Tab-separated table of C-alpha atoms in Angstrom:
chain	number	residue	atom	x	y	z
Q	173	MET	CA	-14.443	13.313	-5.050
Q	174	SER	CA	-16.878	13.949	-7.832
Q	175	THR	CA	-20.362	12.708	-8.649
Q	176	VAL	CA	-19.540	12.769	-12.379
Q	177	ASP	CA	-21.108	9.761	-14.084
Q	178	PHE	CA	-18.641	7.005	-14.818
Q	179	THR	CA	-19.467	3.397	-15.635
Q	180	PRO	CA	-16.405	1.127	-15.495
Q	181	LEU	CA	-15.955	-2.281	-17.040
Q	182	THR	CA	-17.253	-5.425	-15.374
Q	183	MET	CA	-14.304	-7.013	-13.564
Q	184	ASN	CA	-15.031	-10.522	-14.726
Q	185	ASP	CA	-14.668	-9.324	-18.334
Q	186	ILE	CA	-11.080	-8.187	-17.773
Q	187	ASP	CA	-8.326	-10.456	-19.048
Q	188	THR	CA	-5.584	-7.966	-19.940
Q	189	ILE	CA	-3.917	-5.258	-17.850
Q	190	ALA	CA	-1.552	-2.469	-18.858
Q	191	CYS	CA	1.472	-1.637	-16.700
Q	192	VAL	CA	2.801	1.795	-17.648
Q	193	GLY	CA	6.302	2.175	-16.265
Q	194	ILE	CA	8.088	-1.047	-15.336
Q	195	GLY	CA	10.734	-0.191	-12.802
Q	196	THR	CA	10.797	-1.946	-9.440
Q	197	ILE	CA	7.164	-1.109	-8.627
Q	198	GLY	CA	5.741	-1.470	-12.115
Q	199	GLY	CA	7.627	-4.705	-12.676
Q	200	GLY	CA	6.394	-6.031	-9.352
Q	201	TRP	CA	2.835	-5.180	-10.356
Q	202	ALA	CA	3.311	-6.922	-13.696
Q	203	ALA	CA	4.527	-10.074	-11.958
Q	204	TYR	CA	1.554	-10.001	-9.586
Q	205	PHE	CA	-0.983	-9.547	-12.373
Q	206	LEU	CA	0.588	-12.426	-14.297
Q	207	ALA	CA	0.391	-14.648	-11.203
Q	208	GLN	CA	-3.298	-13.802	-10.944
Q	209	GLY	CA	-3.793	-15.230	-14.434
Q	210	TYR	CA	-3.964	-11.988	-16.431
Q	211	ARG	CA	-2.166	-11.027	-19.592
Q	212	VAL	CA	0.065	-7.973	-19.147
Q	213	LYS	CA	0.905	-5.329	-21.732
Q	214	ALA	CA	3.778	-3.165	-20.520
Q	215	TRP	CA	5.087	0.207	-21.655
Q	216	ASP	CA	8.365	1.834	-20.681
Q	217	PRO	CA	10.688	4.188	-22.590
Q	218	SER	CA	13.828	2.358	-21.475
Q	219	PRO	CA	15.622	0.624	-24.382
Q	220	ASP	CA	16.206	-2.475	-22.246
Q	221	ALA	CA	12.671	-2.531	-20.827
Q	222	GLU	CA	11.837	-6.065	-21.941
Q	223	SER	CA	14.963	-7.697	-20.511
Q	224	LYS	CA	14.610	-5.692	-17.299
Q	225	LEU	CA	11.000	-6.755	-16.884
Q	226	ARG	CA	11.927	-10.387	-17.564
Q	227	ARG	CA	14.506	-10.262	-14.758
Q	228	LEU	CA	12.008	-8.706	-12.342
Q	229	ILE	CA	9.346	-11.309	-13.135
Q	230	ASP	CA	11.820	-14.178	-12.833
Q	231	ALA	CA	12.955	-12.871	-9.448
Q	232	ALA	CA	9.376	-12.571	-8.158
Q	233	TRP	CA	8.000	-15.823	-9.560
Q	234	PRO	CA	9.332	-18.234	-6.874
Q	235	ALA	CA	7.608	-16.226	-4.121
Q	236	LEU	CA	4.429	-15.923	-6.154
Q	237	THR	CA	4.482	-19.671	-6.803
Q	238	ARG	CA	4.716	-20.342	-3.069
Q	239	LEU	CA	1.791	-18.018	-2.437
Q	240	GLY	CA	-0.252	-19.840	-5.080
Q	241	LEU	CA	-0.737	-19.136	-8.762
Q	242	ALA	CA	-4.087	-18.701	-10.455
Q	243	PRO	CA	-5.117	-21.353	-12.985
Q	244	HIS	CA	-3.332	-20.841	-16.304
Q	245	ALA	CA	-1.019	-18.190	-14.821
Q	246	SER	CA	2.143	-17.805	-16.875
Q	247	LYS	CA	5.186	-15.629	-16.337
Q	248	ASP	CA	5.547	-15.453	-20.118
Q	249	ASN	CA	2.116	-13.968	-20.759
Q	250	PHE	CA	3.347	-10.413	-21.289
Q	251	THR	CA	4.402	-8.108	-24.093
Q	252	VAL	CA	6.420	-4.897	-23.956
Q	253	HIS	CA	5.477	-1.971	-26.172
Q	254	SER	CA	7.206	1.239	-27.179
Q	255	ASP	CA	3.925	2.826	-28.275
Q	256	LEU	CA	1.614	3.842	-25.421
Q	257	ALA	CA	-1.603	3.579	-27.440
Q	258	GLU	CA	-0.646	0.080	-28.479
Q	259	ALA	CA	0.098	-0.873	-24.868
Q	260	VAL	CA	-3.326	0.172	-23.572
Q	261	ALA	CA	-5.368	-1.111	-26.524
Q	262	GLY	CA	-7.856	-3.729	-25.361
Q	263	VAL	CA	-6.927	-3.610	-21.668
Q	264	GLY	CA	-9.421	-3.543	-18.804
Q	265	PHE	CA	-7.275	-1.707	-16.262
Q	266	VAL	CA	-4.181	0.509	-16.275
Q	267	GLN	CA	-1.606	0.676	-13.458
Q	268	GLU	CA	0.787	3.616	-13.884
Q	269	SER	CA	4.111	3.355	-12.025
Q	270	ALA	CA	6.316	6.094	-13.461
Q	271	PRO	CA	9.025	7.883	-11.404
Q	272	GLU	CA	7.896	10.288	-8.674
Q	273	ILE	CA	8.204	13.490	-10.687
Q	274	LEU	CA	5.031	15.573	-10.595
Q	275	GLU	CA	5.295	17.071	-14.075
Q	276	LEU	CA	6.009	13.625	-15.515
Q	277	LYS	CA	3.005	12.148	-13.713
Q	278	ARG	CA	0.754	14.929	-14.992
Q	279	SER	CA	1.874	14.544	-18.582
Q	280	LEU	CA	1.843	10.756	-18.588
Q	281	LEU	CA	-1.585	10.402	-16.973
Q	282	ALA	CA	-2.983	12.836	-19.546
Q	283	GLN	CA	-1.434	10.768	-22.338
Q	284	ILE	CA	-2.789	7.521	-20.908
Q	285	ASP	CA	-6.228	9.083	-20.546
Q	286	SER	CA	-6.205	10.255	-24.159
Q	287	VAL	CA	-5.521	6.795	-25.652
Q	288	THR	CA	-7.340	4.455	-23.238
Q	289	ALA	CA	-10.938	3.309	-23.672
Q	290	GLN	CA	-13.297	5.550	-21.716
Q	291	ASP	CA	-14.684	2.826	-19.431
Q	292	VAL	CA	-11.249	1.793	-18.109
Q	293	VAL	CA	-10.043	2.904	-14.670
Q	294	ILE	CA	-6.510	4.297	-14.574
Q	295	ALA	CA	-4.639	3.971	-11.269
Q	296	SER	CA	-1.362	5.535	-10.190
Q	297	SER	CA	1.166	3.816	-7.934
Q	298	THR	CA	2.388	7.195	-6.663
Q	299	SER	CA	3.837	7.031	-3.172
Q	300	GLY	CA	2.975	10.581	-2.157
Q	301	TYR	CA	1.203	12.796	-4.691
Q	302	GLY	CA	-2.537	13.328	-4.587
Q	303	MET	CA	-4.605	12.651	-7.696
Q	304	THR	CA	-5.940	16.210	-7.617
Q	305	GLU	CA	-2.457	17.572	-8.316
Q	306	MET	CA	-1.531	14.810	-10.771
Q	307	ALA	CA	-4.696	14.893	-12.907
Q	308	THR	CA	-4.533	18.563	-13.911
Q	309	GLU	CA	-3.740	17.905	-17.591
Q	310	ALA	CA	-6.088	14.967	-18.143
Q	311	VAL	CA	-9.443	15.444	-19.863
Q	312	ASN	CA	-11.357	12.566	-18.263
Q	313	GLN	CA	-10.288	12.953	-14.626
Q	314	ALA	CA	-13.300	11.026	-13.346
Q	315	ARG	CA	-11.590	7.651	-13.891
Q	316	LEU	CA	-8.178	8.567	-12.406
Q	317	VAL	CA	-7.451	7.143	-8.942
Q	318	VAL	CA	-4.477	6.476	-6.698
Q	319	GLY	CA	-3.718	2.786	-6.116
Q	320	HIS	CA	-0.662	3.045	-3.872
Q	321	PRO	CA	1.073	-0.301	-3.235
Q	322	PHE	CA	3.860	-1.250	-0.869
Q	323	ASN	CA	7.132	-2.580	-2.203
Q	324	PRO	CA	7.310	-5.294	-3.373
Q	325	PRO	CA	3.755	-5.134	-4.710
Q	326	TYR	CA	3.804	-8.815	-5.649
Q	327	LEU	CA	4.352	-9.759	-1.993
Q	328	ILE	CA	2.927	-7.022	0.264
Q	329	PRO	CA	-0.886	-7.082	0.135
Q	330	LEU	CA	-1.678	-3.466	1.056
Q	331	VAL	CA	-3.045	-1.003	-1.508
Q	332	GLU	CA	-4.257	2.469	-0.505
Q	333	VAL	CA	-7.011	3.799	-2.771
Q	334	VAL	CA	-8.089	7.428	-2.933
Q	335	GLY	CA	-9.485	9.711	-5.591
Q	336	GLY	CA	-8.919	13.345	-6.396
Q	337	GLU	CA	-11.382	16.207	-6.358
Q	338	ASN	CA	-12.597	15.292	-9.852
Q	339	THR	CA	-12.476	11.510	-9.499
Q	340	SER	CA	-15.847	9.796	-9.681
Q	341	THR	CA	-16.932	8.069	-6.488
Q	342	GLU	CA	-17.827	5.114	-8.696
Q	343	ALA	CA	-14.245	4.897	-9.967
Q	344	VAL	CA	-12.912	4.846	-6.390
Q	345	LYS	CA	-15.389	2.143	-5.362
Q	346	TRP	CA	-14.553	0.121	-8.456
Q	347	ALA	CA	-10.790	0.410	-7.907
Q	348	ALA	CA	-11.081	-0.706	-4.278
Q	349	ALA	CA	-13.269	-3.654	-5.286
Q	350	TRP	CA	-10.887	-4.498	-8.147
Q	351	TYR	CA	-7.828	-4.707	-5.907
Q	352	GLU	CA	-9.776	-6.892	-3.476
Q	353	HIS	CA	-10.910	-9.006	-6.424
Q	354	ILE	CA	-7.274	-9.760	-7.289
Q	355	GLY	CA	-6.335	-10.601	-3.698
Q	356	LYS	CA	-5.134	-7.313	-2.253
Q	357	SER	CA	-5.848	-5.803	1.169
Q	358	VAL	CA	-7.383	-2.386	0.562
Q	359	ILE	CA	-7.632	0.849	2.515
Q	360	THR	CA	-10.119	3.193	0.862
Q	361	MET	CA	-9.174	6.619	2.171
Q	362	ASP	CA	-11.853	9.181	2.946
Q	363	ARG	CA	-9.749	12.087	1.695
Q	364	GLU	CA	-6.446	12.950	0.088
Q	365	VAL	CA	-3.517	13.151	2.503
Q	366	PRO	CA	0.069	13.736	1.303
Q	367	GLY	CA	1.945	10.443	1.649
Q	368	PHE	CA	-1.340	8.600	2.347
Q	369	ILE	CA	-1.574	6.601	5.609
Q	370	ALA	CA	1.062	3.871	5.723
Q	371	ASN	CA	3.866	6.031	4.344
Q	372	ARG	CA	3.209	8.729	6.927
Q	373	LEU	CA	3.461	6.198	9.747
Q	374	GLN	CA	6.587	4.681	8.223
Q	375	GLU	CA	8.117	8.130	7.684
Q	376	ALA	CA	7.529	9.163	11.304
Q	377	LEU	CA	9.464	6.121	12.529
Q	378	TRP	CA	12.197	6.696	9.940
Q	379	ARG	CA	12.677	10.349	10.898
Q	380	GLU	CA	12.933	9.584	14.600
Q	381	ALA	CA	15.468	6.848	13.839
Q	382	LEU	CA	17.609	9.328	11.903
Q	383	HIS	CA	17.401	11.796	14.800
Q	384	MET	CA	18.605	9.118	17.240
Q	385	ILE	CA	21.564	8.210	15.019
Q	386	ASP	CA	22.433	11.858	14.478
Q	387	ASN	CA	22.425	12.505	18.232
Q	388	GLY	CA	24.410	9.380	19.072
Q	389	GLU	CA	21.451	7.908	20.951
Q	390	ALA	CA	21.242	4.592	19.089
Q	391	THR	CA	23.046	2.614	16.413
Q	392	VAL	CA	21.486	1.324	13.199
Q	393	GLU	CA	21.623	-2.229	14.550
Q	394	GLN	CA	19.947	-1.201	17.815
Q	395	LEU	CA	17.184	0.592	15.935
Q	396	ASP	CA	16.436	-2.405	13.730
Q	397	LEU	CA	16.490	-4.797	16.689
Q	398	ALA	CA	14.177	-2.463	18.619
Q	399	ILE	CA	11.500	-3.114	15.975
Q	400	THR	CA	12.169	-6.678	14.814
Q	401	ASP	CA	12.346	-8.071	18.360
Q	402	GLY	CA	9.949	-5.560	19.896
Q	403	PRO	CA	6.745	-3.939	18.645
Q	404	GLY	CA	7.272	-5.273	15.117
Q	405	LEU	CA	6.313	-8.735	16.348
Q	406	ARG	CA	2.916	-7.454	17.464
Q	407	TRP	CA	2.048	-5.331	14.460
Q	408	PRO	CA	1.416	-8.061	11.840
Q	409	ILE	CA	-1.726	-9.196	13.653
Q	410	GLN	CA	-2.677	-6.115	15.694
Q	411	GLY	CA	-1.423	-2.728	14.514
Q	412	PRO	CA	-0.277	0.133	16.724
Q	413	MET	CA	-3.786	1.149	17.763
Q	414	LEU	CA	-4.960	-2.288	18.949
Q	415	THR	CA	-1.529	-2.818	20.539
Q	416	PHE	CA	-2.141	0.190	22.757
Q	417	HIS	CA	-5.751	-0.901	23.272
Q	418	LEU	CA	-4.422	-4.108	24.844
Q	419	ALA	CA	-1.858	-2.132	26.820
Q	420	GLY	CA	-4.820	-0.600	28.631
Q	421	GLY	CA	-5.743	-4.033	30.026
Q	422	GLU	CA	-9.391	-4.740	30.689
Q	423	GLY	CA	-10.057	-1.003	30.438
Q	424	GLY	CA	-8.843	-0.938	26.851
Q	425	MET	CA	-8.006	2.250	24.993
Q	426	ALA	CA	-10.027	4.421	27.371
Q	427	HIS	CA	-7.781	3.410	30.282
Q	428	MET	CA	-4.689	3.721	28.088
Q	429	LEU	CA	-5.498	7.297	27.077
Q	430	ASP	CA	-6.573	8.406	30.541
Q	431	HIS	CA	-3.515	6.865	32.201
Q	432	PHE	CA	-0.800	7.559	29.651
Q	433	GLY	CA	-2.336	10.474	27.762
Q	434	PRO	CA	-0.309	13.110	29.636
Q	435	SER	CA	2.914	11.419	28.459
Q	436	LEU	CA	2.066	12.542	24.895
Q	437	LYS	CA	3.696	15.825	25.891
Q	438	SER	CA	6.841	14.101	27.162
Q	439	PRO	CA	9.877	14.672	24.901
Q	440	TRP	CA	10.068	11.044	23.753
Q	441	THR	CA	10.186	11.933	20.067
Q	442	ARG	CA	10.917	15.002	17.936
Q	443	LEU	CA	7.344	15.021	16.651
Q	444	ASP	CA	4.805	17.367	18.189
Q	445	ALA	CA	1.885	15.431	19.650
Q	446	PRO	CA	-1.699	16.598	19.065
Q	447	GLU	CA	-3.746	17.856	21.985
Q	448	LEU	CA	-5.631	14.963	23.548
Q	449	THR	CA	-8.994	16.686	23.330
Q	450	PRO	CA	-12.212	14.931	24.385
Q	451	GLY	CA	-13.099	14.638	20.713
Q	452	LEU	CA	-9.814	12.937	19.813
Q	453	ARG	CA	-10.076	10.648	22.854
Q	454	ASP	CA	-13.614	9.585	21.930
Q	455	ALA	CA	-12.696	9.036	18.269
Q	456	VAL	CA	-9.777	6.765	19.162
Q	457	ILE	CA	-11.828	4.745	21.651
Q	458	ALA	CA	-14.742	4.380	19.225
Q	459	GLY	CA	-12.379	3.276	16.475
Q	460	CYS	CA	-10.851	0.603	18.698
Q	461	ASP	CA	-14.275	-0.648	19.745
Q	462	GLU	CA	-15.282	-0.925	16.101
Q	463	GLU	CA	-12.108	-2.810	15.151
Q	464	VAL	CA	-12.380	-5.155	18.140
Q	465	ALA	CA	-15.870	-6.067	16.931
Q	466	GLY	CA	-17.015	-7.637	20.192
Q	467	ARG	CA	-13.920	-9.724	20.891
Q	468	SER	CA	-13.021	-9.837	24.575
Q	469	PHE	CA	-9.713	-8.726	26.061
Q	470	LEU	CA	-8.705	-12.353	26.636
Q	471	GLU	CA	-9.630	-13.303	23.060
Q	472	LEU	CA	-7.470	-10.499	21.730
Q	473	VAL	CA	-4.573	-11.509	23.971
Q	474	ALA	CA	-4.802	-15.126	22.776
Q	475	GLU	CA	-4.943	-13.999	19.141
Q	476	ARG	CA	-1.899	-11.783	19.607
Q	477	ASP	CA	0.114	-14.393	21.497
Q	478	GLU	CA	-0.599	-17.140	18.960
Q	479	ALA	CA	0.496	-14.871	16.104
Q	480	ILE	CA	3.688	-13.745	17.844
Q	481	ILE	CA	4.662	-17.344	18.597
Q	482	ALA	CA	4.084	-18.313	14.961
Q	483	ILE	CA	6.120	-15.336	13.732
Q	484	ARG	CA	8.975	-16.001	16.160
Q	485	ASN	CA	9.081	-19.681	15.219
Q	486	ALA	CA	9.115	-18.821	11.530
Q	487	ILE	CA	11.935	-16.302	12.001
Q	488	ALA	CA	13.928	-18.774	14.093
Q	489	ALA	CA	13.535	-21.441	11.419
Q	490	LEU	CA	14.762	-19.040	8.725
Q	491	LYS	CA	17.797	-18.079	10.818
Q	492	ALA	CA	18.616	-21.706	11.555
Q	493	ALA	CA	18.447	-22.578	7.864
Q	494	ARG	CA	21.041	-19.892	7.085
Q	495	ARG	CA	23.597	-21.284	9.566
């Protein structure tokens, strides 16, 4: 990231947001921004963009209503524009969600940059490209950041934020704070990684599942059940790292790595495991200790168990209601 000077708008002064590209992701973003009480100005080249966006917002609104709407939030507080300059005029933030085509991203981000006020941060919803490779045609690259959501963005809280080589550190900090300001859960990445963090984890699981189907080792139904009724129940409250930390018992991650570390070389998946060097071992243990933040083993167990019971009860209630 860059130390280029960039002074973004004050968040509390923002009342209008531009959504550039309003497919499934862009439309989901638009619905979320509306639910947070903002006005949305949308741009999309599709001739039926307005009716498509209306359908997406209508579909998302019941869930957003259950989650809680901001005062004065309205699902009708949006306009759709065919002119990009008109769409970004007067906005305090731009969320780009165009298709995942690198040349299109490069061209569109450069166009957005050229017609948007200079103190406005422009974020891309890209699911895999780095901002360094997307920003090549833009003049003011300092304010271009990745704000990668998870589908549907109106329901899943995670946003991964990372800048490119020429993105200002201030723009990255501002974007992370902005997403938190509007109720998102934010990962601010230290560096660009293709696919970011969550997609890489998701992709690893997906690839192994395809291998197992291809080799006749598991069915689609078995694979889904293996997650929904297995580790997936633990992950909402304690992700894969803390799950293994607890698997180490009172000894935590240190015991887990020392006891099960050699099995990393067992042919359980088609992915090559990294060498469990002392440096990697220490980094994992230190990370777990930091995340645990002083909570005891028994406190973590109780937290996990309470969450799993709540999740299982909620799932059972949903299944019973469908019968």
